[in-house]
PDB file of C-alpha atoms in Angstrom:
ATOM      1  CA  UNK A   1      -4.844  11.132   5.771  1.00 86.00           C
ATOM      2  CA  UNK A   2      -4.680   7.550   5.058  1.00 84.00           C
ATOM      3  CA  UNK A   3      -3.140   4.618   6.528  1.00 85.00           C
ATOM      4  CA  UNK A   4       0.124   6.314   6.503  1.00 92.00           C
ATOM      5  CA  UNK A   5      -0.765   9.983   6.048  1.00 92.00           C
ATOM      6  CA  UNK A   6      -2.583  10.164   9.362  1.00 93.00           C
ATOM      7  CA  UNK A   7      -0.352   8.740  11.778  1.00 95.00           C
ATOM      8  CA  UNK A   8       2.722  10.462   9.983  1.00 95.00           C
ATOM      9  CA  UNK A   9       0.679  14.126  10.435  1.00 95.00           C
ATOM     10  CA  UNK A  10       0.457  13.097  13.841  1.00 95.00           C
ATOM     11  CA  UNK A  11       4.311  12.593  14.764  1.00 96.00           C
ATOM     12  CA  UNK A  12       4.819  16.016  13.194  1.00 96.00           C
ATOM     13  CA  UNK A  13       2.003  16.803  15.792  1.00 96.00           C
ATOM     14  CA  UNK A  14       4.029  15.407  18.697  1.00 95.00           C
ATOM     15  CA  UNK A  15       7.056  17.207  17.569  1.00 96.00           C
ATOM     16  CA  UNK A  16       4.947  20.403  18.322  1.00 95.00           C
ATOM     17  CA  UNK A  17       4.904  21.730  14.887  1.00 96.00           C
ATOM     18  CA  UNK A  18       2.033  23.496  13.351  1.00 95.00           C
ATOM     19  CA  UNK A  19      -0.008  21.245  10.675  1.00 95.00           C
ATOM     20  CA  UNK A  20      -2.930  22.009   8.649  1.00 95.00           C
ATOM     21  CA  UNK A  21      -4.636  18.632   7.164  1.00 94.00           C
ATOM     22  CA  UNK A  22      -6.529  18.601   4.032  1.00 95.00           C
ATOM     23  CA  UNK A  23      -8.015  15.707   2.750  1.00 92.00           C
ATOM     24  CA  UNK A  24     -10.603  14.627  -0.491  1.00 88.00           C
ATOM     25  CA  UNK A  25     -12.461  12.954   2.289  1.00 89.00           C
ATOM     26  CA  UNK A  26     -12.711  15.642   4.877  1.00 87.00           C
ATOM     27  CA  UNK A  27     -13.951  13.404   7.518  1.00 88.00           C
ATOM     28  CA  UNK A  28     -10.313  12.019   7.463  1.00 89.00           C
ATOM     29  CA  UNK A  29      -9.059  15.291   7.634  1.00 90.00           C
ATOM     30  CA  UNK A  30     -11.114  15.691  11.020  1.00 91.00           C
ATOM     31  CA  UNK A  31     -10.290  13.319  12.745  1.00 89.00           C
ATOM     32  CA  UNK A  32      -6.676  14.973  13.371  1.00 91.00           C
ATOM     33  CA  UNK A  33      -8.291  17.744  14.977  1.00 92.00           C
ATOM     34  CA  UNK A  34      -8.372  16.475  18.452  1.00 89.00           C
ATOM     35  CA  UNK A  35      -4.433  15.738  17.817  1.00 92.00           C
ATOM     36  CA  UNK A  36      -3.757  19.684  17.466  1.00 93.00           C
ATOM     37  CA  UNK A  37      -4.264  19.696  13.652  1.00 93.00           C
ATOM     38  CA  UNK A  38      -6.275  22.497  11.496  1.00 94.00           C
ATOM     39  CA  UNK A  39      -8.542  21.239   9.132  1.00 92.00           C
ATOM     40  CA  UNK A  40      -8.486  23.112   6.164  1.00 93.00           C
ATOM     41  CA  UNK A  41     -12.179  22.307   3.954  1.00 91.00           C
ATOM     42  CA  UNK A  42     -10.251  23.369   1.003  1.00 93.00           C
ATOM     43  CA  UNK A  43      -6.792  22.578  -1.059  1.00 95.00           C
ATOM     44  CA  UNK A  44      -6.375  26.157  -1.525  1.00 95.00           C
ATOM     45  CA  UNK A  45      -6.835  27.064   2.350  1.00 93.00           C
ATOM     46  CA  UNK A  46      -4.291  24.735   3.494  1.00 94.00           C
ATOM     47  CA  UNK A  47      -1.323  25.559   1.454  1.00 96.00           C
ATOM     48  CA  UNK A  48      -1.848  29.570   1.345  1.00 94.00           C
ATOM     49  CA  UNK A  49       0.127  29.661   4.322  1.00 91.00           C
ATOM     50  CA  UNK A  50       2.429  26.759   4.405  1.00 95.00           C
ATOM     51  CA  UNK A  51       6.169  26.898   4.201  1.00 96.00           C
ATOM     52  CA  UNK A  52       6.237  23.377   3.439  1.00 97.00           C
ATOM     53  CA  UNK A  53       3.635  21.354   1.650  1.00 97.00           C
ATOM     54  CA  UNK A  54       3.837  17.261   2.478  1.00 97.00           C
ATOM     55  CA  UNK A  55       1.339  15.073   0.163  1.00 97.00           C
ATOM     56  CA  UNK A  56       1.095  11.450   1.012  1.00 95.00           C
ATOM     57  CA  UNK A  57      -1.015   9.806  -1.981  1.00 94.00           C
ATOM     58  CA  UNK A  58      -1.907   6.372  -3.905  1.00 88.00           C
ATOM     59  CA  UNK A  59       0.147   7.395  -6.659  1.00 89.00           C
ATOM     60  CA  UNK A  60       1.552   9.690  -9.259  1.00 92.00           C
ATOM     61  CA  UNK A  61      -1.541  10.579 -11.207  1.00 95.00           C
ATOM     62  CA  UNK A  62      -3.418  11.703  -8.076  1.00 95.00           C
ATOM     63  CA  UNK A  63      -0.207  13.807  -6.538  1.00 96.00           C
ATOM     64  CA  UNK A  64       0.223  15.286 -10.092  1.00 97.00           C
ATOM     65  CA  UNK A  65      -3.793  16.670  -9.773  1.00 96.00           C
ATOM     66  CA  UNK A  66      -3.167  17.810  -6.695  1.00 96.00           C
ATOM     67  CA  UNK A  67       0.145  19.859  -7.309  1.00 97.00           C
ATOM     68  CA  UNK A  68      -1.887  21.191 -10.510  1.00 96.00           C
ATOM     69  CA  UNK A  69      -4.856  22.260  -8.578  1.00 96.00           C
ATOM     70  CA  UNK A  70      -3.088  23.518  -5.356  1.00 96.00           C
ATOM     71  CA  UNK A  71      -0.123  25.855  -7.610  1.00 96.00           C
ATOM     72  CA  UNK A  72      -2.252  28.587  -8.179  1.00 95.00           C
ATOM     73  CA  UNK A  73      -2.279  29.044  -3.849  1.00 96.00           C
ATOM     74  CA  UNK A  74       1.365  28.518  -3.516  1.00 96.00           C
ATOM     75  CA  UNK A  75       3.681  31.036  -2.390  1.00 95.00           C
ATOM     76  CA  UNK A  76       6.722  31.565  -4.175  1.00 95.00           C
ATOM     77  CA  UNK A  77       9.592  29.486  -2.570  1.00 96.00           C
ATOM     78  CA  UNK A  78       7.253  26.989  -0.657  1.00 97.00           C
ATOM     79  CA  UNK A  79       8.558  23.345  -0.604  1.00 98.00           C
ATOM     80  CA  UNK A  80       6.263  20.892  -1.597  1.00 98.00           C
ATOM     81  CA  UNK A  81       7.739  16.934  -0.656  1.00 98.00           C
ATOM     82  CA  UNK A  82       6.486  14.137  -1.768  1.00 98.00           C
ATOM     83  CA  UNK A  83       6.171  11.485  -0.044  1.00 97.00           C
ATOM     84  CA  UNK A  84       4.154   9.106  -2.284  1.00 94.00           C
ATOM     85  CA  UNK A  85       5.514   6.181  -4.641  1.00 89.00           C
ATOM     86  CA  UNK A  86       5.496   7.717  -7.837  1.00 90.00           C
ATOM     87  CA  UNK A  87       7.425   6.866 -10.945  1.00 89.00           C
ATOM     88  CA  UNK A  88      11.147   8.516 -11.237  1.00 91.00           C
ATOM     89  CA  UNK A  89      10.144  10.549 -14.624  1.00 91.00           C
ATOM     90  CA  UNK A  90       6.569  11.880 -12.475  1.00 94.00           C
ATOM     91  CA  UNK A  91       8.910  13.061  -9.617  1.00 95.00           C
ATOM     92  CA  UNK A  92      11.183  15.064 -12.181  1.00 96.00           C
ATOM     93  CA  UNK A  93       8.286  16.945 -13.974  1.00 96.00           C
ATOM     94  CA  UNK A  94       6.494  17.688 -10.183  1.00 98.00           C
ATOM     95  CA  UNK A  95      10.176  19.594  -9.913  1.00 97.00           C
ATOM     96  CA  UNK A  96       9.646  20.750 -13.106  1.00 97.00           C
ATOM     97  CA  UNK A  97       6.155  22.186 -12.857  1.00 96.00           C
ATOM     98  CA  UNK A  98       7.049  23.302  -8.985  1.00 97.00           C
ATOM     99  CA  UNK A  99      10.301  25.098 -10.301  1.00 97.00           C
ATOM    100  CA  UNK A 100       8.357  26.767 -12.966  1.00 97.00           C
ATOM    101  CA  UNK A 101       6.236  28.872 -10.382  1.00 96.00           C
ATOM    102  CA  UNK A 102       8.971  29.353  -8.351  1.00 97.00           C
ATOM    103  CA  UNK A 103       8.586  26.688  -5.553  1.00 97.00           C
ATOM    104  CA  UNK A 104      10.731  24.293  -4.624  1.00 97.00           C
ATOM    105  CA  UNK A 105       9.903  20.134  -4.509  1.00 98.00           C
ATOM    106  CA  UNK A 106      11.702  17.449  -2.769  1.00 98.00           C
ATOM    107  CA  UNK A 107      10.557  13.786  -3.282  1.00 98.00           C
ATOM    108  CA  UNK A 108      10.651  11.449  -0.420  1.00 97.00           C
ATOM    109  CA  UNK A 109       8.948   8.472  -0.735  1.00 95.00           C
ATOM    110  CA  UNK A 110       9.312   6.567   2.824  1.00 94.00           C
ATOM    111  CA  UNK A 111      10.180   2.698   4.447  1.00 89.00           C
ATOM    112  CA  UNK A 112       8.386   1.195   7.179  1.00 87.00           C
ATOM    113  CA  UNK A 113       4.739   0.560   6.573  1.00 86.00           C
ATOM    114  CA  UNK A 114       2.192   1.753   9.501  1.00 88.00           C
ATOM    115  CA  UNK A 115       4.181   0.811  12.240  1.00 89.00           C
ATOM    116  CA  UNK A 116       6.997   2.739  10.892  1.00 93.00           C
ATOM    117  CA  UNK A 117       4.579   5.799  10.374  1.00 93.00           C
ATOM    118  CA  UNK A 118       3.134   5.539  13.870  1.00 95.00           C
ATOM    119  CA  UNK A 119       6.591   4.799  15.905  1.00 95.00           C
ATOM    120  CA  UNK A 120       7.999   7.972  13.300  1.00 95.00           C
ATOM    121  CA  UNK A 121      11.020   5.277  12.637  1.00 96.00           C
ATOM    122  CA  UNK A 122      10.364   5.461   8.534  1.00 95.00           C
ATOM    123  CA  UNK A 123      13.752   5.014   6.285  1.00 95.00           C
ATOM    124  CA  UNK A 124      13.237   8.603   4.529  1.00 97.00           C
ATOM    125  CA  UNK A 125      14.905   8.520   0.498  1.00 97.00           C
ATOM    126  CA  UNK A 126      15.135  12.246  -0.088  1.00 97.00           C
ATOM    127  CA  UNK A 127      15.773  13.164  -3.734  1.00 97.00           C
ATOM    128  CA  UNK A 128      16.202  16.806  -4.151  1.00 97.00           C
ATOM    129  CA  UNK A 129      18.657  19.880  -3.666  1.00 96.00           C
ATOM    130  CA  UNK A 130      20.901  19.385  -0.413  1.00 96.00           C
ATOM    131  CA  UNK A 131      20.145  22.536   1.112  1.00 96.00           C
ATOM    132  CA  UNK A 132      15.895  22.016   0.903  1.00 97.00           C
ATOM    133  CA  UNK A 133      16.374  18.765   2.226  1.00 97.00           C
ATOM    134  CA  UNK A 134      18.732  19.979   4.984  1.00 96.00           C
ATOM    135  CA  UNK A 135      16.274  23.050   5.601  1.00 95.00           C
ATOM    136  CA  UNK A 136      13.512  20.360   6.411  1.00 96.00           C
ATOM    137  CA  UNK A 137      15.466  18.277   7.948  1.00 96.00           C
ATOM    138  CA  UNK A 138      13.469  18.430  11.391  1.00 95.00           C
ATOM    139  CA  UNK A 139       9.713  17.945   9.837  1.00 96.00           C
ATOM    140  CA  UNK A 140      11.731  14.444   8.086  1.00 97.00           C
ATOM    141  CA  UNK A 141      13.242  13.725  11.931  1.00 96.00           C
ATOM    142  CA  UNK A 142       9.857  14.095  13.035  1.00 97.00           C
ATOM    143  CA  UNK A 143       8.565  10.768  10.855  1.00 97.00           C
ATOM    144  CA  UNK A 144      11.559   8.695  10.669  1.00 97.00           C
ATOM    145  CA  UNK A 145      15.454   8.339   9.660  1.00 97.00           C
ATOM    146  CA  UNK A 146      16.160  10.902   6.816  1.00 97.00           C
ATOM    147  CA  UNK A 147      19.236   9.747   3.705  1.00 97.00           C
ATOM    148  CA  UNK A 148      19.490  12.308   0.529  1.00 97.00           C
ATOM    149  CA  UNK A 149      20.081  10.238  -2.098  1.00 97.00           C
ATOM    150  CA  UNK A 150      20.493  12.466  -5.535  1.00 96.00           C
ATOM    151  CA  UNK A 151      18.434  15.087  -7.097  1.00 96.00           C
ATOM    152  CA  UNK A 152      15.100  15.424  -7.747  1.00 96.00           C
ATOM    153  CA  UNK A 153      13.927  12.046  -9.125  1.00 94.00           C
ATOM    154  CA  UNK A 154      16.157  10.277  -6.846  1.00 95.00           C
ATOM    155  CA  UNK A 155      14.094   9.213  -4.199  1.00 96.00           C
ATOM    156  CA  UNK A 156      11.431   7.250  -5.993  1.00 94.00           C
ATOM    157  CA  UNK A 157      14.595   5.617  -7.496  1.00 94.00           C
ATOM    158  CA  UNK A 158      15.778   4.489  -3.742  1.00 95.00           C
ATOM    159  CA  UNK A 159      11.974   3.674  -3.137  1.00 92.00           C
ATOM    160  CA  UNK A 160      11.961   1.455  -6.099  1.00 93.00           C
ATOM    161  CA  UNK A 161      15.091  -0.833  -4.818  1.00 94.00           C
ATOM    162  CA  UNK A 162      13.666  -0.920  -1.517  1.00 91.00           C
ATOM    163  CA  UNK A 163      10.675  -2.274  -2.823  1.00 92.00           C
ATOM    164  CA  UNK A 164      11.782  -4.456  -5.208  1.00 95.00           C
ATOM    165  CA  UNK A 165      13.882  -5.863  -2.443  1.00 96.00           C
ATOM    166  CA  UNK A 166      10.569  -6.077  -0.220  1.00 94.00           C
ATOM    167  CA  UNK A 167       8.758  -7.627  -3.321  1.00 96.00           C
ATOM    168  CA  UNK A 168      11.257 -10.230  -3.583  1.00 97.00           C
ATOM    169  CA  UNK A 169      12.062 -11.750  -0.589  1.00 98.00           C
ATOM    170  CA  UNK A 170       8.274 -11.443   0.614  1.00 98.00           C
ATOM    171  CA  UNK A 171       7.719 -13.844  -2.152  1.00 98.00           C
ATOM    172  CA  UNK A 172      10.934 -16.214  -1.085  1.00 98.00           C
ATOM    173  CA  UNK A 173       9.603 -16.697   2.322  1.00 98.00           C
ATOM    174  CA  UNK A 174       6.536 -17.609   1.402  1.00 98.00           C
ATOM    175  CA  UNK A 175       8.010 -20.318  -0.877  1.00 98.00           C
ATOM    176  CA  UNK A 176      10.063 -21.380   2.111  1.00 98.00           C
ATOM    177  CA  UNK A 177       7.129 -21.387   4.694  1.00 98.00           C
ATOM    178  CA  UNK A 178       5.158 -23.496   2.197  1.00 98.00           C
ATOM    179  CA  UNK A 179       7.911 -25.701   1.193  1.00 98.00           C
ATOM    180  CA  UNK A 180       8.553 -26.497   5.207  1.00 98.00           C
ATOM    181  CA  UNK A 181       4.756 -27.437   5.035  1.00 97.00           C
ATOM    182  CA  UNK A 182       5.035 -29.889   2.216  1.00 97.00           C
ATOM    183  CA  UNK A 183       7.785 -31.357   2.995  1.00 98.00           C
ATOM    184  CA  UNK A 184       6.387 -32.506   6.657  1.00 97.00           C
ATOM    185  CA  UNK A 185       8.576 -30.005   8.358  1.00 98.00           C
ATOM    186  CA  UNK A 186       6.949 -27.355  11.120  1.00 97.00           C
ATOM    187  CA  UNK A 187       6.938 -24.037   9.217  1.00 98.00           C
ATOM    188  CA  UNK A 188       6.918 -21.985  12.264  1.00 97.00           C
ATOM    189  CA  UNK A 189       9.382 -24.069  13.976  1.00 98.00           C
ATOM    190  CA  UNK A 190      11.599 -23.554  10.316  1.00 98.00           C
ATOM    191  CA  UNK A 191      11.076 -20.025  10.495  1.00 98.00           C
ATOM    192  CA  UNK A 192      12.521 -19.811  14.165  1.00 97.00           C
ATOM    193  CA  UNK A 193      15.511 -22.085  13.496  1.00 97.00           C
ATOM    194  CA  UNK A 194      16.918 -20.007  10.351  1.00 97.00           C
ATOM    195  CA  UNK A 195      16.395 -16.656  12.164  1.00 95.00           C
ATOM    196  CA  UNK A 196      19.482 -15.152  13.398  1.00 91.00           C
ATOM    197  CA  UNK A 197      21.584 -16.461  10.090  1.00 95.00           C
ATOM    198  CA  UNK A 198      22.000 -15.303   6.961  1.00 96.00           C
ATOM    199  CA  UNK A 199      18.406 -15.949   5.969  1.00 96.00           C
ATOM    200  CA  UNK A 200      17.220 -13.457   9.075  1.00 96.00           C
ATOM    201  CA  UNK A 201      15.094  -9.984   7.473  1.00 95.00           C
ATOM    202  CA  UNK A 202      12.781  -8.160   8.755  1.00 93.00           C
ATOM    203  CA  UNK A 203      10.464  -9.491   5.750  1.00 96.00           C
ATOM    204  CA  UNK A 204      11.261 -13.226   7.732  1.00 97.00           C
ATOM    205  CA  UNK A 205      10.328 -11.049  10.822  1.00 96.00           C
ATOM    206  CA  UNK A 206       7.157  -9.299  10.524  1.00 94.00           C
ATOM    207  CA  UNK A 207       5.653 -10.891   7.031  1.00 96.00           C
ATOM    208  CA  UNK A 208       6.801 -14.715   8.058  1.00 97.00           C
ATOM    209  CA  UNK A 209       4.522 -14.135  11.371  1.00 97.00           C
ATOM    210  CA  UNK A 210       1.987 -12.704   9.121  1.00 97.00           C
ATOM    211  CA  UNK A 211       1.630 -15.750   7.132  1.00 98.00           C
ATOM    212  CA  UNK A 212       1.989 -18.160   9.869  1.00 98.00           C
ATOM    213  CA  UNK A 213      -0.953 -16.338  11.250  1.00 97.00           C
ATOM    214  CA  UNK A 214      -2.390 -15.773   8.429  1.00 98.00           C
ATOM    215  CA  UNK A 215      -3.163 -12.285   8.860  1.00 97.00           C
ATOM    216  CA  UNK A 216      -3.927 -10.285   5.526  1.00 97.00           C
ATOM    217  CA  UNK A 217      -5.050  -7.196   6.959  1.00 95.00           C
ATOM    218  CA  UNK A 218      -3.129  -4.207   5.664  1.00 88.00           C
ATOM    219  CA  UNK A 219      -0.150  -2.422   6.439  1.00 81.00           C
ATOM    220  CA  UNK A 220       1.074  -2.501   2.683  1.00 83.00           C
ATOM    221  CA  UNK A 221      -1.146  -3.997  -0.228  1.00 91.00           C
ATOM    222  CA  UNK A 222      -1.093  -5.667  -3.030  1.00 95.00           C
ATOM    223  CA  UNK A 223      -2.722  -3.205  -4.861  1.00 94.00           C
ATOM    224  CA  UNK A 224       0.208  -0.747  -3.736  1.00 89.00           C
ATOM    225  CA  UNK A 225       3.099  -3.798  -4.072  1.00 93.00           C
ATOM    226  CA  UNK A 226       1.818  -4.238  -7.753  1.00 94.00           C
ATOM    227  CA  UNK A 227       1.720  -0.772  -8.538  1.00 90.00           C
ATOM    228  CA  UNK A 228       5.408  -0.520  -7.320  1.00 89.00           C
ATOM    229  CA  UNK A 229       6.693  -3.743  -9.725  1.00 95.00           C
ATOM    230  CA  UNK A 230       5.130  -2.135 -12.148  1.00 94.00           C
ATOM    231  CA  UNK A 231       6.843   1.364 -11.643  1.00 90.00           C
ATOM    232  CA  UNK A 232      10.234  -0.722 -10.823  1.00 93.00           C
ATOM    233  CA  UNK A 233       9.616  -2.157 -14.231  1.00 95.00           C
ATOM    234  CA  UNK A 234       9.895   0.525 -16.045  1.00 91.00           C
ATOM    235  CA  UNK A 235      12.457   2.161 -14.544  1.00 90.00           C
ATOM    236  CA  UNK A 236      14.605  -0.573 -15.496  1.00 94.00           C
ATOM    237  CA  UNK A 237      12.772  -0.131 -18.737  1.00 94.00           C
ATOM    238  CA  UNK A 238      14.439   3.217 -19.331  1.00 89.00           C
ATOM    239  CA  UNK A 239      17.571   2.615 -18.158  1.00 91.00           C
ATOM    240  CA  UNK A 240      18.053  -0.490 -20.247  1.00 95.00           C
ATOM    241  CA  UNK A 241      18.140  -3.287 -17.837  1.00 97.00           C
ATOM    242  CA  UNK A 242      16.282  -6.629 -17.308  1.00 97.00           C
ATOM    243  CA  UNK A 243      14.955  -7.668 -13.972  1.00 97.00           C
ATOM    244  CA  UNK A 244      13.780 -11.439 -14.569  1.00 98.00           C
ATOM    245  CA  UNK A 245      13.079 -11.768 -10.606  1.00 97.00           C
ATOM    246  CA  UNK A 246      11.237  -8.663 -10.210  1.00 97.00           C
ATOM    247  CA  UNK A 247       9.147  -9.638 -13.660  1.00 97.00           C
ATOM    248  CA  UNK A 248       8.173 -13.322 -11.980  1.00 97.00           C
ATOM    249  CA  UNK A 249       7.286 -11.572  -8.473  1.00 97.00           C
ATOM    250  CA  UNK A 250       4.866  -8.677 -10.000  1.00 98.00           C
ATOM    251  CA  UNK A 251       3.039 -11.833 -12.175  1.00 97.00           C
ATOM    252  CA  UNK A 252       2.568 -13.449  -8.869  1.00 97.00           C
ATOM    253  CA  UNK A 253       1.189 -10.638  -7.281  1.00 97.00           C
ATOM    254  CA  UNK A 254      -1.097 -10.077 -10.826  1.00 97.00           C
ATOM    255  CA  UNK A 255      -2.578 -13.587 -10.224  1.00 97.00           C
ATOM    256  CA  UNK A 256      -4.068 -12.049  -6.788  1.00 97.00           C
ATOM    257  CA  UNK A 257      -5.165  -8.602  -8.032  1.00 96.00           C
ATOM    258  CA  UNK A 258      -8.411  -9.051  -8.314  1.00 96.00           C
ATOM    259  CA  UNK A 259      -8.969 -11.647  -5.772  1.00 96.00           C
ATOM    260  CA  UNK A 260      -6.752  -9.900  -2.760  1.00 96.00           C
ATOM    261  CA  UNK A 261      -6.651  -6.131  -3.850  1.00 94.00           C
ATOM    262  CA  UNK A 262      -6.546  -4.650  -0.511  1.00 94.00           C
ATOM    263  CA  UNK A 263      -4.976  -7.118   1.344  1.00 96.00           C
ATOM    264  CA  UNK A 264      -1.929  -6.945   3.086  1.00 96.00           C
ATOM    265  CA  UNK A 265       1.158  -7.628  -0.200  1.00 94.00           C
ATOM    266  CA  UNK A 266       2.407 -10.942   2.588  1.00 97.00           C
ATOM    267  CA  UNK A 267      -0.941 -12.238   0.725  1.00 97.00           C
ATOM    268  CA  UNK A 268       1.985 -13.032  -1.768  1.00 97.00           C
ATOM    269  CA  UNK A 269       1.368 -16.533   0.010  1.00 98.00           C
ATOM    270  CA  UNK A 270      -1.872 -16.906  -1.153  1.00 98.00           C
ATOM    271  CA  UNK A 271      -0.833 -16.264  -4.867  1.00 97.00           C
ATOM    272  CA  UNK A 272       1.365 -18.817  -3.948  1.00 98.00           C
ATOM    273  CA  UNK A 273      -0.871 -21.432  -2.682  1.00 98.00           C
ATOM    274  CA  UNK A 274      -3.716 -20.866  -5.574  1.00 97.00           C
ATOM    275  CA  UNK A 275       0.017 -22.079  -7.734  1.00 96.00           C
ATOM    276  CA  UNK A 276      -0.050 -25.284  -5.329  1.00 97.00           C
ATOM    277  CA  UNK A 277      -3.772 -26.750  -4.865  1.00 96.00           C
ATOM    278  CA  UNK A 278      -4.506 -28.594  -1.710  1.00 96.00           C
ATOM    279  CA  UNK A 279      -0.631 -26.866  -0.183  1.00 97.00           C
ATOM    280  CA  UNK A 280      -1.825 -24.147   3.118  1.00 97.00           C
ATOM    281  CA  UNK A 281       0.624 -23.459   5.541  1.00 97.00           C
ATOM    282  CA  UNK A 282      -1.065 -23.350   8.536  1.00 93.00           C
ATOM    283  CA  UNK A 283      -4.562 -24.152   9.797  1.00 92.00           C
ATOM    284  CA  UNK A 284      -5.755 -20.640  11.131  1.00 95.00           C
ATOM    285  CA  UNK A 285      -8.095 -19.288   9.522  1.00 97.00           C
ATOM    286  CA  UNK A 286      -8.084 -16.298   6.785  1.00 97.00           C
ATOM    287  CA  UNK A 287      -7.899 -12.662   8.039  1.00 97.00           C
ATOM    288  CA  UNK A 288      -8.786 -10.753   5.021  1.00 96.00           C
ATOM    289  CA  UNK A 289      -9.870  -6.672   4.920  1.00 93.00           C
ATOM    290  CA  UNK A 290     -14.024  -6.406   4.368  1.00 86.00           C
TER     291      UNK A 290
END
């Protein structure tokens, strides 16, 4: 029931479907009570029931505790998706483990950030068997824009692109914004003009106002971004291939770890800048999480 899990309980909420919330922290958990939501104290309590199971977590190592500690509740032929950003080989034993007690998993790691969660417009990558993922296909309408993409595994492989994609271009526009700023150019002005061509995203959109504002709060962070290069690293790892752009972008976003962990991953800048003494686009100040 984090920054994404909470507002993505409550679309399913809206949609008027039945949702029991469980959460390490229970006050978290609580706070989706007034929305219509049962709180369950315990892990055990609420999946007994459930047809479907949904965990939204920081990363593979946590969702693979949970799965562990929540099979002996499970009933046989519950689906359990996934919605976290996990490593392709976790994703495949969670189907593995789930398939072994006779349930059925479905990773679906999601698009969109917080807005996404809270406007339920999320790009959905669904790795898993066609007819699980069709047979939830209204709980994934009820958070965003639903694509199968393979089997099990799959998913966090579609993730992966997406956020090396994300990574990368994050990372380009702030080069560009600073490099307006150097070079005696406006860098909001720049940013306006080259909207609309080729150079138009929605990284240029929302992370390009970000950094012109200077606003680090999270959406996404760079203790999230970093654990995704480092995932997208080894995937290409095990299939054999060498990323040299993706490799450059997750040092960048090393040189800020410990500085920057929680803020927002358009803090790329900032790794950017500490590169470039006495180079800031902008004058406002810093809006960094507490």
């Amino acid at each position: 029931m984090g920054l994404m899990g909470d507002p993505m309980a409550r679309r399913l909420l809206a949609a008027g479907l039945p949702v029991t919330v469980w959460n390490r922290t229970v006050s978290k958990a609580e706070a989706l009570a007034e929305a219509g939501a049962t709180v369950a104290p315990l892990l055990a309590d609420a999946v007994r029931e459930a047809d479907v199971v949904i965990t939204m977590l920081e990363a593979g190592p946590v969702v693979g505790a949970v799965i562990d500690a929540a099979l002996p509740a499970l009933r046989s032929g519950t689906l359990w998706i996934d919605m976290s950003s996990t490593r392709q080989a976790e994703a495949q034993d969670f189907h593995a483990r789930l398939a072994a007690a006779g349930c059925r998993f479905v990773d679906a790691p999601v698009s969109g950030g917080v807005g996404g969660a809270q406007a339920g417009t999320l790009a959905i990558m669904a790795g898993g068997g066609e007819d699980d993922i069709e047979g939830a296909r209204p709980v994934f309408e009820a958070m965003g824009r639903l694509t199968r993409v393979g089997p099990a595994g799959a998913g966090q492989v579609a993730k992966l692109c997406n956020q090396l994609i994300v990574g990368g271009t994050i990372n380009i526009v702030a080069e560009a914004l600073l490099l307006a700023q150097a070079a005696g150019a406006d860098p909001a002005s720049v940013r306006a003009a080259i909207r609309g061509g080729f150079a138009e995203s929605k990284v240029l959109d929302v992370h390009g106002q970000r950094m012109l504002e200077r606003n680090w709060l999270p959406g996404g962070q760079v203790t999230t971004q970093l654990k995704d290069m480092h995932n997208i690293l080894a995937a290409a790892a095990a299939a054999g291939v060498a990323l040299p752009v993706t490799s450059l972008v997750t040092e960048r976003y090393e040189s800020i770890r410990d500085v920057y962990p929680q803020a927002d991953h358009a803090a790329a800048l900032l790794a950017l800048e500490r590169l470039n003494p006495g180079q800031r686009v902008g004058d406002a100040p810093d809006r960094l999480p507490e």
